[in-house]
CSV table of C-alpha atoms and ligand atoms in Angstrom, one decimal:
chain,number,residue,atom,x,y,z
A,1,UNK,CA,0.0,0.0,0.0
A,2,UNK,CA,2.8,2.5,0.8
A,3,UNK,CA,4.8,1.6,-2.2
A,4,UNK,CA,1.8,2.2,-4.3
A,5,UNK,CA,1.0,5.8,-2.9
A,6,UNK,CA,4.9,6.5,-3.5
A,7,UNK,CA,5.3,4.7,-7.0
A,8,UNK,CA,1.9,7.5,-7.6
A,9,UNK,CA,4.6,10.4,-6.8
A,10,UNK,CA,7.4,9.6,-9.6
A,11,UNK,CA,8.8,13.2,-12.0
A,12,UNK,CA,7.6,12.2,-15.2
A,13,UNK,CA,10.4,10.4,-17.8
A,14,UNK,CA,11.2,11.6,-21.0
A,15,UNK,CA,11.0,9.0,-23.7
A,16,UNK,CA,11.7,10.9,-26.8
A,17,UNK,CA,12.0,14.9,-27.2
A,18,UNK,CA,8.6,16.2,-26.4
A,19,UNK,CA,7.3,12.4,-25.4
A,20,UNK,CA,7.1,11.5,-21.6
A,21,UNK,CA,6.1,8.6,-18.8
A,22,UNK,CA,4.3,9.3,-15.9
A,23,UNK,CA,4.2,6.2,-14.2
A,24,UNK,CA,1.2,6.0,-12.0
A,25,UNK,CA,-0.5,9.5,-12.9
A,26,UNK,CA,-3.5,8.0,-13.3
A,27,UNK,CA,-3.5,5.4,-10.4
A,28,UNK,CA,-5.3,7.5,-7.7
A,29,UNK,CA,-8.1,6.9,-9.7
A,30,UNK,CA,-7.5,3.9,-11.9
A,31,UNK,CA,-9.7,2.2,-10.5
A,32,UNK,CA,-12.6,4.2,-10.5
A,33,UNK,CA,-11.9,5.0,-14.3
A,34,UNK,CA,-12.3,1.4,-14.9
A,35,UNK,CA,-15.8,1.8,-13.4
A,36,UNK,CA,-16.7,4.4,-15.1
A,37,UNK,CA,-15.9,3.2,-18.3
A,38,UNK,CA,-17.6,-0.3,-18.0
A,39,UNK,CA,-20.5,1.5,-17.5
A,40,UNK,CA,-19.8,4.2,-21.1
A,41,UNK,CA,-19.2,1.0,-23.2
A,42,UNK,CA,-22.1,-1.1,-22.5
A,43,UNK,CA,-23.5,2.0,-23.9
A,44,UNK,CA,-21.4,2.2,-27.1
A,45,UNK,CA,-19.5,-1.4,-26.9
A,46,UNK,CA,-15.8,-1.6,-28.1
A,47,UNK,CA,-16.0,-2.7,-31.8
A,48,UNK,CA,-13.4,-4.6,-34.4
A,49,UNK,CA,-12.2,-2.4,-36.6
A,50,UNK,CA,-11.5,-3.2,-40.5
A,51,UNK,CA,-8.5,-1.1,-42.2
A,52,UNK,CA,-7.6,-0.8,-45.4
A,53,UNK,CA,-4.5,-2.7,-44.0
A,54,UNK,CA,-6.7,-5.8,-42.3
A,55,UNK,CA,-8.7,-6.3,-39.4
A,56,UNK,CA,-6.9,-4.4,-36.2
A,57,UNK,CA,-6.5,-6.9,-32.9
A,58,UNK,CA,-7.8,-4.7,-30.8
A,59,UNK,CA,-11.4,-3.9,-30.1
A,60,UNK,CA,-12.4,0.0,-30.3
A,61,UNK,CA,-15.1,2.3,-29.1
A,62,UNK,CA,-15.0,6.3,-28.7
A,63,UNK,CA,-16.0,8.8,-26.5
A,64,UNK,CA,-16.3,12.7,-27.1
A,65,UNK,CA,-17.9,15.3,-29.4
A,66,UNK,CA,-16.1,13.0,-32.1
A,67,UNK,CA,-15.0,8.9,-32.7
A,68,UNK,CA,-12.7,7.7,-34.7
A,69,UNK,CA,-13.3,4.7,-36.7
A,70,UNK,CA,-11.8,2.8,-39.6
A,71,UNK,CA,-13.6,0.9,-43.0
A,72,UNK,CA,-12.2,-0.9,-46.1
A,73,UNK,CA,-11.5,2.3,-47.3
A,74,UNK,CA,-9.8,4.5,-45.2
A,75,UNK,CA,-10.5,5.8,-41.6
A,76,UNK,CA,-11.0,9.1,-39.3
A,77,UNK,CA,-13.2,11.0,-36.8
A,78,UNK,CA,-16.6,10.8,-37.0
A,79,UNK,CA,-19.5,12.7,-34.9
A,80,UNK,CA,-21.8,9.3,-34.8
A,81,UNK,CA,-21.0,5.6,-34.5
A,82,UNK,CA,-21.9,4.1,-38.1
A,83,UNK,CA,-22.6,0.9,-36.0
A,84,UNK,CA,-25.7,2.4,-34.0
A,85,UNK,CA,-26.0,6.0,-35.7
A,86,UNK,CA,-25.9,7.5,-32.1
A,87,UNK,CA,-23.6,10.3,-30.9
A,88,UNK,CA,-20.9,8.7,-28.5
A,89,UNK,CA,-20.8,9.4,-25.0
A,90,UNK,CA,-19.3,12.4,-23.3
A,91,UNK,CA,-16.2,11.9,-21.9
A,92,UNK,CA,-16.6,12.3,-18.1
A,93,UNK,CA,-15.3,15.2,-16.8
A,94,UNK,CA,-12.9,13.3,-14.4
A,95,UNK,CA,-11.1,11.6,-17.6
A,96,UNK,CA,-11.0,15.4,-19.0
A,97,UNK,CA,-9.1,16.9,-16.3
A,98,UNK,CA,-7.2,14.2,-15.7
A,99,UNK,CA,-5.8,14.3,-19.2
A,100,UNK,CA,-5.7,18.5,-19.5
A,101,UNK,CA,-3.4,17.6,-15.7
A,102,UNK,CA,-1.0,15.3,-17.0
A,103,UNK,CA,-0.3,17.5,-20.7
A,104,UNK,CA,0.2,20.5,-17.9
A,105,UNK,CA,2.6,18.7,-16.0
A,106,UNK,CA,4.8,18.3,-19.1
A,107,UNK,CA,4.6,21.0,-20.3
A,108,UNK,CA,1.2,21.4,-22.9
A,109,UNK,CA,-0.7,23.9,-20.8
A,110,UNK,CA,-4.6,24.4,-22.4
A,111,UNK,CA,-5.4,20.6,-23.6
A,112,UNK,CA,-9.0,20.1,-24.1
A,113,UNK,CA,-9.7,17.2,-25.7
A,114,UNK,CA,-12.6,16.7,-27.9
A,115,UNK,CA,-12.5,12.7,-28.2
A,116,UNK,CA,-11.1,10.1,-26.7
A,117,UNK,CA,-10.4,6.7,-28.1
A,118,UNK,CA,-10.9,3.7,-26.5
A,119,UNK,CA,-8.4,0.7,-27.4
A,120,UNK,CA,-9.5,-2.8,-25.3
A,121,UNK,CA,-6.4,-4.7,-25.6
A,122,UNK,CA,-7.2,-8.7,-25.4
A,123,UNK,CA,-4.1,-11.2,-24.4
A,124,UNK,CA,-2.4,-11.7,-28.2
A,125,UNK,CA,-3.8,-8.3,-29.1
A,126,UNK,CA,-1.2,-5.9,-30.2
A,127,UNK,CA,-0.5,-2.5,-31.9
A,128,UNK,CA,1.9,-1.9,-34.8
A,129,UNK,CA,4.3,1.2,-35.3
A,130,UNK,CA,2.2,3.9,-36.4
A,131,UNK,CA,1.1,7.5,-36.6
A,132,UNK,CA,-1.6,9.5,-35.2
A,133,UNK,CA,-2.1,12.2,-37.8
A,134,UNK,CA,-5.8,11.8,-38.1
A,135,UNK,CA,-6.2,14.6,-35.9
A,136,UNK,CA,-6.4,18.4,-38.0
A,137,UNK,CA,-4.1,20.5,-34.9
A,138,UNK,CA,-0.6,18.4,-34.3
A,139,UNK,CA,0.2,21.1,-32.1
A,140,UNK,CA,-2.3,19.3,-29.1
A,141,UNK,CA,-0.5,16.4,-27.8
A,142,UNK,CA,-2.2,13.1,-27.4
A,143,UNK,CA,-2.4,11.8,-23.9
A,144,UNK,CA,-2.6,8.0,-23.2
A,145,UNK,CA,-3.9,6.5,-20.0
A,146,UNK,CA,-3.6,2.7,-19.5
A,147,UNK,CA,-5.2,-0.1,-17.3
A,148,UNK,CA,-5.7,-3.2,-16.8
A,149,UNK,CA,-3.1,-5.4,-17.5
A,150,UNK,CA,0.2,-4.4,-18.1
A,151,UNK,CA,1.4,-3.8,-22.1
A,152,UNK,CA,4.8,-2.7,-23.6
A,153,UNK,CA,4.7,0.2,-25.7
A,154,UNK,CA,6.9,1.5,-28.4
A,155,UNK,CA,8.4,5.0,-29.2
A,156,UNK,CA,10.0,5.3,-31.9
A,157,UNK,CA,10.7,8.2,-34.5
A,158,UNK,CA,9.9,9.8,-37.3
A,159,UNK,CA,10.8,6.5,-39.4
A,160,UNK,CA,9.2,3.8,-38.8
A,161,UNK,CA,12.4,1.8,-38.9
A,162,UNK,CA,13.6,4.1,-36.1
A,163,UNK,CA,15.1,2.4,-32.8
A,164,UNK,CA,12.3,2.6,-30.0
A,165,UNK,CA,12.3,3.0,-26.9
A,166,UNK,CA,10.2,0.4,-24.6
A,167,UNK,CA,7.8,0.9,-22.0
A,168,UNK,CA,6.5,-1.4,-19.8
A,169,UNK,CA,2.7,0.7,-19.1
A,170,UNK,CA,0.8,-0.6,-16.1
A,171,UNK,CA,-3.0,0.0,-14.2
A,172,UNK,CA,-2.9,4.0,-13.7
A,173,UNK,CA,0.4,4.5,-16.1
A,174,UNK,CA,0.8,7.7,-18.4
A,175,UNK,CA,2.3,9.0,-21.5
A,176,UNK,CA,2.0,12.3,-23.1
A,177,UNK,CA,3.7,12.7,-26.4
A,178,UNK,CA,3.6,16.0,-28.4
A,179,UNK,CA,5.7,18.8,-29.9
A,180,UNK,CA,8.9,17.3,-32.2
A,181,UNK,CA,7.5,13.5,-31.2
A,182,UNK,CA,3.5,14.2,-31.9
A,183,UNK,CA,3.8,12.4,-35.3
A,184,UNK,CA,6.5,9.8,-34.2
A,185,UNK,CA,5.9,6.2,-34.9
A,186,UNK,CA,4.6,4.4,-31.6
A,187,UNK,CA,2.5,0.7,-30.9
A,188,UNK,CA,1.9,-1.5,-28.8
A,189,UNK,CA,3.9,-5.2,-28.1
A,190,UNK,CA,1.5,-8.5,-28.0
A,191,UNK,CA,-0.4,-8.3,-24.7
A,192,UNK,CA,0.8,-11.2,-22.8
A,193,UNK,CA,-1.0,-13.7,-20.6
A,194,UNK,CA,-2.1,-11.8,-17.3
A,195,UNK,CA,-4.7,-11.2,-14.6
A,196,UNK,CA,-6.2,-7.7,-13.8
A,197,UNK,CA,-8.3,-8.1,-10.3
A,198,UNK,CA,-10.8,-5.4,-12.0
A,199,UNK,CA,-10.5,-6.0,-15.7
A,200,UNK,CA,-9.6,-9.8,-15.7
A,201,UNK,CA,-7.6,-10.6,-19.1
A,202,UNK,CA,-7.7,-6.9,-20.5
A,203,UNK,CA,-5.9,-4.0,-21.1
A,204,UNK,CA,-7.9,-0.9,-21.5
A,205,UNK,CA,-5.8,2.2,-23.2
A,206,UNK,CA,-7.6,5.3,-23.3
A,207,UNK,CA,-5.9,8.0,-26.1
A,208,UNK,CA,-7.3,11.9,-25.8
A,209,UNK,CA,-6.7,14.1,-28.4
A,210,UNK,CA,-7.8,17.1,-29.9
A,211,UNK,CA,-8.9,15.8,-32.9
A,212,UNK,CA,-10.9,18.5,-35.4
B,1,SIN,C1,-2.4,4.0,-29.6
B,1,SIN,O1,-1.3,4.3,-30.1
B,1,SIN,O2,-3.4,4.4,-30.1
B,1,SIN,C2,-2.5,3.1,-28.4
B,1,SIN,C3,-1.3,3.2,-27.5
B,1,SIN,C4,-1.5,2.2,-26.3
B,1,SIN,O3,-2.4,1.3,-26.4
B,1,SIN,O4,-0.7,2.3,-25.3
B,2,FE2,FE1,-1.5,5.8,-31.6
């Protein structure tokens, strides 16, 4: 219990120039988080998504004045989901200044996101090296809240051959990334085999960005 309250405390950990690691930002009310979001996606369950590359492993859903989503022929942010033509959810105000809180503390003062994505994260799911450039403002960072089980993620570069740096993100972890790294490559390793007292088998990655 004491370790976990001072494990909450770490300075945040640069990854890349611009892209950082706050281990445990989120923990104080991980749990919570996980609560409220069971209850936002029975309203607007997480979905497979088809790309024009393949089916992704993960299963998504969105919150916010827009979603993004992803077809045969291309993908982006949308104001309704095309599976139940219904606005998504709002994104509960304690998500939103949560995420506004940790782009302060590195740095990215005024982030209000208008969408946040929701990534559920099965063991064997993964994430390839990609960009997030979607969004029409790169100069908002995007702020990624993780939990559940734990998953390694990659930051890379601007290539996506570029050496990355890995990340082991757990229940309540944190990474901003924006200025020089907003459009650097970044994913997700396979999920391994793991229990998560709240969320069982699942990792849960919440992504909030300022998207139109
Ligand atoms: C993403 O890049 O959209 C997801 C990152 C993560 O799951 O940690
Ligand atoms: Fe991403």
């Amino acid at each position: 219990m004491m370790l976990d309250l001072f494990d909450a405390q770490q300075a945040p950990i640069q990854l890349a120039d611009g892209a950082y690691y706050l281990k445990g930002f989120a923990r104080p009310i991980a749990n919570t988080l996980c609560t409220l979001l069971q209850a936002q996606l029975a309203e607007q369950p997480p979905q497979k998504m088809i790309t024009p590359m393949g089916y992704m492993s993960v299963l998504t859903s969105s919150l916010g004045h827009v979603g993004w989503v992803s077809s045969r022929s291309g993908y982006g942010y949308v104001g309704c989901n095309p599976a139940n033509q219904q606005a998504w959810p709002a994104i509960p105000k304690p998500l939103l200044h949560l995420a506004s809180r940790a782009a302060q503390t590195v740095g990215y003062k005024g982030f209000v996101p208008d969408c946040c994505l929701v990534n559920v994260y099965n063991v064997g799911s993964k994430m390839g090296l990609h960009q997030d450039k979607d969004e029409r403002d790169f100069s908002q960072p995007v702020v990624s809240i993780s939990l559940g089980i734990p998953a390694i993620f990659l930051m890379g570069g601007t290539q996506r051959n570029d050496k990355t740096t890995k990340v082991n993100l757990a229940h309540g972890d944190v990474v901003v990334f924006g200025g020089t790294s907003r459009l650097f490559f970044h994913g997700v390793q396979t999920v391994k085999q793991a229990n998560h007292p709240l969320l069982g088998q699942q990792r849960i990655n919440l992504t909030f960005r300022k998207a139109m």
